[in-house]
Short mmCIF file of C-alpha atoms in Angstrom, two decimals:
data_model
loop_
_atom_site.label_atom_id
_atom_site.label_comp_id
_atom_site.label_asym_id
_atom_site.label_seq_id
_atom_site.Cartn_x
_atom_site.Cartn_y
_atom_site.Cartn_z
CA MET A 245 25.91 193.11 90.39
CA ALA A 246 25.89 192.58 93.87
CA ALA A 247 29.43 192.12 94.04
CA VAL A 248 29.90 195.79 92.80
CA ASP A 249 27.21 197.20 95.49
CA ALA A 250 29.01 194.99 98.25
CA ALA A 251 32.56 196.58 96.38
CA ASN A 252 31.43 199.45 96.90
CA ALA A 253 30.16 199.54 100.29
CA GLY A 254 33.80 199.07 102.14
CA ALA A 255 37.07 198.29 101.35
CA SER A 256 36.37 195.73 98.74
CA GLN A 257 36.72 196.35 94.87
CA ALA A 258 35.56 194.61 92.14
CA THR A 259 37.84 195.34 88.75
CA SER A 260 37.71 195.10 85.53
CA THR A 261 34.12 194.09 85.34
CA VAL A 262 31.85 192.15 82.79
CA TRP A 263 28.12 191.74 83.79
CA PRO A 264 26.63 189.14 81.04
CA ALA A 265 23.00 189.02 81.27
CA GLU A 266 23.39 185.23 82.34
CA GLY A 267 24.65 186.69 85.74
CA TRP A 268 28.22 184.95 85.57
CA PHE A 269 30.68 187.54 86.64
CA GLU A 270 33.73 188.23 85.24
CA GLY A 271 36.66 189.88 85.74
CA ARG A 272 39.13 190.43 88.78
CA TYR A 273 38.07 191.25 92.11
CA ALA A 274 39.50 192.30 95.22
CA GLY A 275 37.52 191.99 99.10
CA ARG A 276 36.42 189.05 101.58
CA GLU A 277 32.90 190.02 101.13
CA THR A 278 33.08 190.70 97.27
CA PHE A 279 34.81 186.93 97.21
CA ARG A 280 32.24 186.08 99.19
CA GLN A 281 29.40 187.64 97.17
CA LEU A 282 30.53 186.31 94.27
CA LEU A 283 30.14 182.74 95.37
CA ARG A 284 26.35 183.12 96.80
CA ASP A 285 26.17 184.42 92.68
CA GLY A 286 28.32 182.05 91.59
CA LEU A 287 26.72 179.51 93.36
CA ALA A 288 22.49 180.84 92.63
CA ALA A 289 23.86 181.28 88.42
CA ALA A 290 24.97 177.25 88.98
CA ALA A 291 21.23 176.68 90.04
CA ARG A 292 19.51 178.27 87.81
CA ASP A 293 21.37 177.39 84.89
CA ARG A 294 21.55 173.65 86.03
CA VAL A 295 25.20 173.55 86.11
CA PRO A 296 25.80 168.97 86.76
CA GLU A 297 28.99 169.49 88.72
CA LEU A 298 30.54 171.90 90.60
CA ILE A 299 33.78 171.76 92.48
CA LEU A 300 34.26 173.77 95.83
CA SER A 301 37.85 173.81 96.81
CA ASP A 302 39.74 175.37 99.72
CA PRO A 303 42.31 175.18 102.34
CA ASP A 304 39.50 175.43 105.11
CA PHE A 305 36.14 176.96 103.86
CA VAL A 306 36.18 179.61 106.49
CA ASP A 307 35.88 182.11 104.20
CA TRP A 308 33.34 181.20 102.11
CA PRO A 309 29.30 181.66 103.52
CA LEU A 310 28.30 177.82 103.24
CA GLY A 311 25.95 178.61 106.24
CA GLU A 312 23.74 180.88 105.27
CA ARG A 313 20.46 179.80 104.58
CA ALA A 314 19.94 181.45 101.49
CA VAL A 315 23.55 179.62 100.11
CA VAL A 316 21.68 176.19 101.09
CA ASP A 317 18.49 177.09 99.69
CA VAL A 318 20.51 177.73 96.30
CA LEU A 319 22.24 174.70 96.61
CA ASN A 320 18.92 172.73 97.90
CA ASP A 321 17.38 174.05 94.54
CA TRP A 322 20.83 172.79 92.39
CA ALA A 323 20.17 169.62 94.13
CA LEU A 324 16.70 169.16 93.13
CA SER A 325 17.06 169.89 89.33
CA ASP A 326 19.13 167.54 88.38
CA ALA A 327 19.08 163.90 89.50
CA GLN A 328 22.72 163.31 87.85
CA CYS A 329 24.18 166.94 89.45
CA LYS A 330 27.42 166.55 92.25
CA ILE A 331 29.43 168.04 94.30
CA THR A 332 32.88 167.48 94.91
CA MET A 333 34.87 169.43 97.73
CA LEU A 334 38.54 169.53 98.45
CA ALA A 335 39.88 170.40 101.24
CA ALA A 336 43.29 170.54 103.57
CA HIS A 337 41.10 169.87 106.82
CA TYR A 338 37.02 170.06 107.32
CA ASP A 339 37.69 171.33 111.13
CA GLU A 340 35.68 173.62 111.10
CA MET A 341 32.64 173.41 108.94
CA ALA A 342 30.33 171.92 111.51
CA ARG A 343 31.32 175.32 113.71
CA GLN A 344 31.17 177.36 111.08
CA HIS A 345 28.48 176.39 108.27
CA ALA A 346 26.18 174.04 110.53
CA LEU A 347 23.67 174.65 108.48
CA PHE A 348 25.07 173.30 105.26
CA VAL A 349 26.48 170.26 107.33
CA ARG A 350 22.94 169.11 108.23
CA TRP A 351 22.08 169.63 104.29
CA ARG A 352 24.64 168.07 103.53
CA VAL A 353 24.14 164.47 105.24
CA GLN A 354 20.46 164.80 103.25
CA TRP A 355 22.44 165.43 99.65
CA ALA A 356 25.59 163.07 100.97
CA HIS A 357 25.16 160.83 97.23
CA ARG A 358 25.80 163.46 95.81
CA ILE A 359 28.18 165.64 97.66
CA GLU A 360 31.83 164.05 97.52
CA CYS A 361 34.12 165.52 100.64
CA ARG A 362 37.79 164.54 99.89
CA ARG A 363 40.95 165.70 102.02
CA TRP A 364 44.28 167.34 100.10
CA ASN A 365 46.83 165.63 100.57
CA GLU A 366 49.21 166.73 98.56
CA GLY A 367 51.64 168.90 100.96
CA ASP A 368 51.14 172.71 102.15
CA PRO A 369 47.55 172.79 102.63
CA LEU A 370 48.74 177.19 100.74
CA ALA A 371 49.04 175.11 97.73
CA LEU A 372 45.69 174.42 97.60
CA PRO A 373 43.25 176.40 95.17
CA SER A 374 40.38 178.46 96.42
CA LEU A 375 37.94 178.06 94.00
CA LEU A 376 34.19 177.44 93.04
CA TRP A 377 34.61 175.52 89.62
CA THR A 378 32.13 174.55 87.00
CA PRO A 379 32.69 173.24 83.94
CA GLN A 380 31.04 176.79 81.71
CA TRP A 381 32.65 179.17 84.92
CA THR A 382 35.51 179.24 87.34
CA LEU A 383 36.33 181.65 90.79
CA ARG A 384 39.68 181.35 91.73
CA ARG A 385 41.09 183.59 94.59
CA ASP A 386 44.95 183.87 94.34
CA ASP A 387 45.44 186.20 97.07
CA GLU A 388 44.24 184.58 100.35
CA GLU A 389 45.77 188.00 102.23
CA ARG A 390 43.63 190.57 100.04
CA CYS A 391 41.42 187.93 98.84
CA ALA A 392 42.09 188.49 95.45
CA GLY A 393 41.41 186.60 92.91
CA LEU A 394 39.72 185.78 89.11
CA ALA A 395 36.38 185.68 87.89
CA SER A 396 36.27 183.75 84.48
CA ARG A 397 34.46 181.74 81.32
CA ASP A 398 37.45 181.16 79.51
CA ARG A 399 36.87 177.30 78.56
CA ARG A 400 40.77 177.14 78.72
CA LEU A 401 41.21 178.52 82.56
CA CYS A 402 38.09 176.93 83.59
CA ALA A 403 40.04 173.14 81.99
CA ASN A 404 43.13 174.15 83.28
CA MET A 405 41.85 174.97 86.46
CA HIS A 406 39.80 171.36 86.96
CA LYS A 407 43.39 169.46 86.15
CA GLN A 408 45.40 171.37 88.80
CA LEU A 409 42.62 169.60 91.60
#
């Protein structure tokens, strides 16, 4: 419920929300802080449920909370949960990562054997989807200006998002 609480604290909002007992938010959301909180919550749920594969996709990851100690701790727990788990990161450029997410960059060095960072070379960087993908859940940002999008456990949507990458 953290995303809804964050939404109530400012101009952010989560709409059509469903909070299943498992902690995977479903529904539409709007607002930068709501997006950031949903990323935190999604990564925490992935660690808790030992999700074997994560895809993090964004033109530059500037809005993501990857540099926060709590996020890096969750990712560390996730990495320790399964010897086969992996992350694929896809970005148009990683220019701001070292400056904005220094803690994550240091953590990534330790887990480099499980994290593949790829560069988007398909033209317009804004065409790259901004999303956190797991096999069973996807958080997608459709409108960067309003920082609005959709979170879903719909398997067809998850599969379609995976194909777009």
